[in-house]
């Protein structure tokens, strides 16, 4: 538990500094994290023999294009990466399992690429009547709102958990933990909303979205690990497992938050 707390605290401090710094610093931190996360995904799914190199190239292309061309670049990176994977599948010929190989490759590329790409897009948001650092507030809200929910769901579930959410996927995740995590997420997002350009009403909506979507990201990774019969995606983060174990919920909440802020709120 001590190791988990120390690692979590260090991650929070690093995230705070890098998010505020933004720019190339933020981009260069996300790149290796995304690469490690995708590597973990392909290790989890290695029984399906994904085209790991192609998926990695496609995911990195998504992030680079997102950095310099925004949402359009992210989408084109995904399209080109998927197309390259299909070409490799065609070159491999009609061998057993080639369709699954292509599908798993593209799934991992999109799973990691869209999640980390959404963080880049959130950091680039500029509100007309807000300070130039409005993008940093968006990322801080999503990151710390997600992590607050994840952390409190863990402790609330351990203390009060009695009713499993998805016993076949993750027996230790309970509805009591979900409620504790959701409340914590909303409180943290509302607190940040006192100082961010969003305001309380929009922050409440954002907090509710993060609280609902975060557990889905957690359960998705649990599904992949259950299929692979592996407890942790990796061991890169002491006390937390791998990159995916720490960022699984965030990969989903970042996408949902970007959709809410841009499509619904029109930022």
Tab-separated table of N, CA, C and O in Angstrom, residues 52-103:
chain	number	residue	atom	x	y	z
A	52	UNK	N	2.433	-6.020	-34.303
A	52	UNK	CA	2.754	-5.033	-33.272
A	52	UNK	C	3.494	-3.817	-33.836
A	52	UNK	O	3.205	-2.679	-33.456
A	53	UNK	N	4.445	-4.051	-34.725
A	53	UNK	CA	5.223	-2.936	-35.272
A	53	UNK	C	4.327	-1.992	-36.078
A	53	UNK	O	4.448	-0.762	-35.985
A	54	UNK	N	3.416	-2.557	-36.846
A	54	UNK	CA	2.504	-1.732	-37.639
A	54	UNK	C	1.569	-0.937	-36.733
A	54	UNK	O	1.324	0.250	-36.959
A	55	UNK	N	1.049	-1.592	-35.697
A	55	UNK	CA	0.173	-0.897	-34.765
A	55	UNK	C	0.889	0.216	-34.029
A	55	UNK	O	0.331	1.302	-33.825
A	56	UNK	N	2.131	-0.041	-33.643
A	56	UNK	CA	2.909	0.979	-32.936
A	56	UNK	C	3.178	2.172	-33.849
A	56	UNK	O	3.041	3.337	-33.430
A	57	UNK	N	3.538	1.899	-35.091
A	57	UNK	CA	3.802	2.983	-36.049
A	57	UNK	C	2.540	3.802	-36.288
A	57	UNK	O	2.573	5.040	-36.331
A	58	UNK	N	1.399	3.115	-36.417
A	58	UNK	CA	0.141	3.820	-36.634
A	58	UNK	C	-0.253	4.679	-35.449
A	58	UNK	O	-0.707	5.817	-35.611
A	59	UNK	N	-0.064	4.153	-34.238
A	59	UNK	CA	-0.422	4.907	-33.036
A	59	UNK	C	0.458	6.149	-32.885
A	59	UNK	O	-0.032	7.238	-32.580
A	60	UNK	N	1.759	5.994	-33.094
A	60	UNK	CA	2.661	7.143	-32.989
A	60	UNK	C	2.344	8.182	-34.059
A	60	UNK	O	2.421	9.389	-33.808
A	61	UNK	N	1.968	7.712	-35.236
A	61	UNK	CA	1.579	8.637	-36.304
A	61	UNK	C	0.318	9.405	-35.904
A	61	UNK	O	0.202	10.610	-36.164
A	62	UNK	N	-0.619	8.739	-35.244
A	62	UNK	CA	-1.827	9.407	-34.767
A	62	UNK	C	-1.477	10.548	-33.816
A	62	UNK	O	-2.018	11.651	-33.921
A	63	UNK	N	-0.561	10.293	-32.890
A	63	UNK	CA	-0.217	11.307	-31.901
A	63	UNK	C	0.556	12.471	-32.526
A	63	UNK	O	0.315	13.639	-32.189
A	64	UNK	N	1.468	12.149	-33.420
A	64	UNK	CA	2.246	13.215	-34.076
A	64	UNK	C	1.318	14.105	-34.902
A	64	UNK	O	1.399	15.340	-34.839
A	65	UNK	N	0.419	13.495	-35.664
A	65	UNK	CA	-0.499	14.280	-36.485
A	65	UNK	C	-1.501	15.046	-35.616
A	65	UNK	O	-1.900	16.160	-35.957
A	66	UNK	N	-1.902	14.454	-34.494
A	66	UNK	CA	-2.798	15.165	-33.580
A	66	UNK	C	-2.118	16.388	-33.003
A	66	UNK	O	-2.731	17.443	-32.829
A	67	UNK	N	-0.842	16.261	-32.727
A	67	UNK	CA	-0.066	17.375	-32.149
A	67	UNK	C	0.003	18.552	-33.121
A	67	UNK	O	-0.121	19.711	-32.725
A	68	UNK	N	0.175	18.250	-34.415
A	68	UNK	CA	0.407	19.322	-35.374
A	68	UNK	C	-0.801	19.636	-36.273
A	68	UNK	O	-0.808	20.662	-36.948
A	69	UNK	N	-1.805	18.754	-36.287
A	69	UNK	CA	-2.956	18.999	-37.163
A	69	UNK	C	-4.287	18.801	-36.452
A	69	UNK	O	-5.330	18.772	-37.105
A	70	UNK	N	-4.267	18.651	-35.147
A	70	UNK	CA	-5.491	18.573	-34.380
A	70	UNK	C	-6.300	17.313	-34.632
A	70	UNK	O	-5.759	16.248	-34.962
A	71	UNK	N	-7.619	17.444	-34.515
A	71	UNK	CA	-8.511	16.295	-34.665
A	71	UNK	C	-8.411	15.677	-36.055
A	71	UNK	O	-8.433	14.450	-36.200
A	72	UNK	N	-8.284	16.512	-37.070
A	72	UNK	CA	-8.149	15.992	-38.432
A	72	UNK	C	-6.919	15.109	-38.558
A	72	UNK	O	-6.972	14.031	-39.162
A	73	UNK	N	-5.819	15.537	-37.962
A	73	UNK	CA	-4.594	14.743	-37.996
A	73	UNK	C	-4.750	13.428	-37.259
A	73	UNK	O	-4.266	12.382	-37.727
A	74	UNK	N	-5.432	13.455	-36.124
A	74	UNK	CA	-5.652	12.225	-35.359
A	74	UNK	C	-6.453	11.217	-36.171
A	74	UNK	O	-6.121	10.019	-36.216
A	75	UNK	N	-7.500	11.698	-36.833
A	75	UNK	CA	-8.339	10.808	-37.640
A	75	UNK	C	-7.562	10.246	-38.819
A	75	UNK	O	-7.616	9.038	-39.109
A	76	UNK	N	-6.809	11.103	-39.508
A	76	UNK	CA	-6.025	10.622	-40.644
A	76	UNK	C	-4.951	9.633	-40.210
A	76	UNK	O	-4.658	8.656	-40.911
A	77	UNK	N	-4.362	9.866	-39.053
A	77	UNK	CA	-3.382	8.916	-38.530
A	77	UNK	C	-4.010	7.549	-38.301
A	77	UNK	O	-3.409	6.508	-38.617
A	78	UNK	N	-5.233	7.547	-37.758
A	78	UNK	CA	-5.941	6.287	-37.525
A	78	UNK	C	-6.256	5.586	-38.841
A	78	UNK	O	-6.085	4.366	-38.970
A	79	UNK	N	-6.704	6.351	-39.826
A	79	UNK	CA	-7.048	5.771	-41.132
A	79	UNK	C	-5.806	5.173	-41.797
A	79	UNK	O	-5.830	4.036	-42.302
A	80	UNK	N	-4.714	5.918	-41.808
A	80	UNK	CA	-3.491	5.438	-42.456
A	80	UNK	C	-2.915	4.229	-41.719
A	80	UNK	O	-2.440	3.274	-42.342
A	81	UNK	N	-2.965	4.270	-40.377
A	81	UNK	CA	-2.465	3.132	-39.605
A	81	UNK	C	-3.276	1.879	-39.859
A	81	UNK	O	-2.728	0.779	-40.003
A	82	UNK	N	-4.606	2.023	-39.921
A	82	UNK	CA	-5.466	0.873	-40.192
A	82	UNK	C	-5.234	0.344	-41.610
A	82	UNK	O	-5.203	-0.871	-41.843
A	83	UNK	N	-5.060	1.265	-42.558
A	83	UNK	CA	-4.827	0.854	-43.942
A	83	UNK	C	-3.514	0.081	-44.063
A	83	UNK	O	-3.444	-0.950	-44.763
A	84	UNK	N	-2.470	0.556	-43.391
A	84	UNK	CA	-1.173	-0.128	-43.436
A	84	UNK	C	-1.285	-1.524	-42.835
A	84	UNK	O	-0.710	-2.489	-43.340
A	85	UNK	N	-2.046	-1.638	-41.740
A	85	UNK	CA	-2.243	-2.949	-41.117
A	85	UNK	C	-2.959	-3.903	-42.066
A	85	UNK	O	-2.601	-5.081	-42.162
A	86	UNK	N	-3.956	-3.397	-42.777
A	86	UNK	CA	-4.677	-4.230	-43.736
A	86	UNK	C	-3.766	-4.685	-44.878
A	86	UNK	O	-3.868	-5.824	-45.358
A	87	UNK	N	-2.886	-3.796	-45.307
A	87	UNK	CA	-1.931	-4.172	-46.354
A	87	UNK	C	-1.017	-5.302	-45.878
A	87	UNK	O	-0.712	-6.224	-46.640
A	88	UNK	N	-0.590	-5.216	-44.617
A	88	UNK	CA	0.232	-6.298	-44.069
A	88	UNK	C	-0.554	-7.603	-44.024
A	88	UNK	O	-0.010	-8.681	-44.288
A	89	UNK	N	-1.837	-7.493	-43.671
A	89	UNK	CA	-2.665	-8.689	-43.641
A	89	UNK	C	-2.813	-9.307	-45.023
A	89	UNK	O	-2.732	-10.532	-45.180
A	90	UNK	N	-2.995	-8.458	-46.022
A	90	UNK	CA	-3.092	-8.955	-47.398
A	90	UNK	C	-1.786	-9.603	-47.824
A	90	UNK	O	-1.765	-10.666	-48.465
A	91	UNK	N	-0.673	-8.974	-47.461
A	91	UNK	CA	0.641	-9.531	-47.815
A	91	UNK	C	0.885	-10.875	-47.132
A	91	UNK	O	1.588	-11.743	-47.680
A	92	UNK	N	0.300	-11.046	-45.930
A	92	UNK	CA	0.483	-12.307	-45.209
A	92	UNK	C	-0.244	-13.461	-45.885
A	92	UNK	O	0.071	-14.632	-45.652
A	93	UNK	N	-1.233	-13.121	-46.709
A	93	UNK	CA	-1.959	-14.153	-47.420
A	93	UNK	C	-3.084	-14.756	-46.598
A	93	UNK	O	-3.312	-14.383	-45.439
A	94	UNK	N	-3.785	-15.693	-47.200
A	94	UNK	CA	-4.955	-16.303	-46.564
A	94	UNK	C	-4.527	-17.367	-45.560
A	94	UNK	O	-4.805	-18.557	-45.732
A	95	UNK	N	-3.839	-16.933	-44.522
A	95	UNK	CA	-3.407	-17.858	-43.477
A	95	UNK	C	-4.417	-17.847	-42.332
A	95	UNK	O	-5.088	-16.838	-42.094
A	96	UNK	N	-4.538	-18.944	-41.607
A	96	UNK	CA	-5.493	-18.989	-40.493
A	96	UNK	C	-5.209	-17.898	-39.457
A	96	UNK	O	-4.063	-17.705	-39.039
A	97	UNK	N	-6.239	-17.160	-39.103
A	97	UNK	CA	-6.104	-16.154	-38.047
A	97	UNK	C	-5.656	-14.785	-38.503
A	97	UNK	O	-5.517	-13.875	-37.676
A	98	UNK	N	-5.461	-14.564	-39.804
A	98	UNK	CA	-4.948	-13.273	-40.257
A	98	UNK	C	-5.963	-12.159	-40.009
A	98	UNK	O	-5.584	-11.016	-39.704
A	99	UNK	N	-7.252	-12.478	-40.105
A	99	UNK	CA	-8.281	-11.463	-39.847
A	99	UNK	C	-8.242	-11.026	-38.387
A	99	UNK	O	-8.358	-9.832	-38.080
A	100	UNK	N	-8.078	-11.977	-37.496
A	100	UNK	CA	-7.979	-11.656	-36.074
A	100	UNK	C	-6.720	-10.847	-35.793
A	100	UNK	O	-6.737	-9.896	-35.000
A	101	UNK	N	-5.618	-11.203	-36.441
A	101	UNK	CA	-4.367	-10.459	-36.264
A	101	UNK	C	-4.560	-8.996	-36.629
A	101	UNK	O	-4.137	-8.090	-35.901
A	102	UNK	N	-5.199	-8.732	-37.775
A	102	UNK	CA	-5.442	-7.358	-38.199
A	102	UNK	C	-6.384	-6.645	-37.231
A	102	UNK	O	-6.162	-5.485	-36.866
A	103	UNK	N	-7.431	-7.328	-36.799
A	103	UNK	CA	-8.427	-6.707	-35.919
A	103	UNK	C	-7.826	-6.313	-34.580
A	103	UNK	O	-8.067	-5.203	-34.081
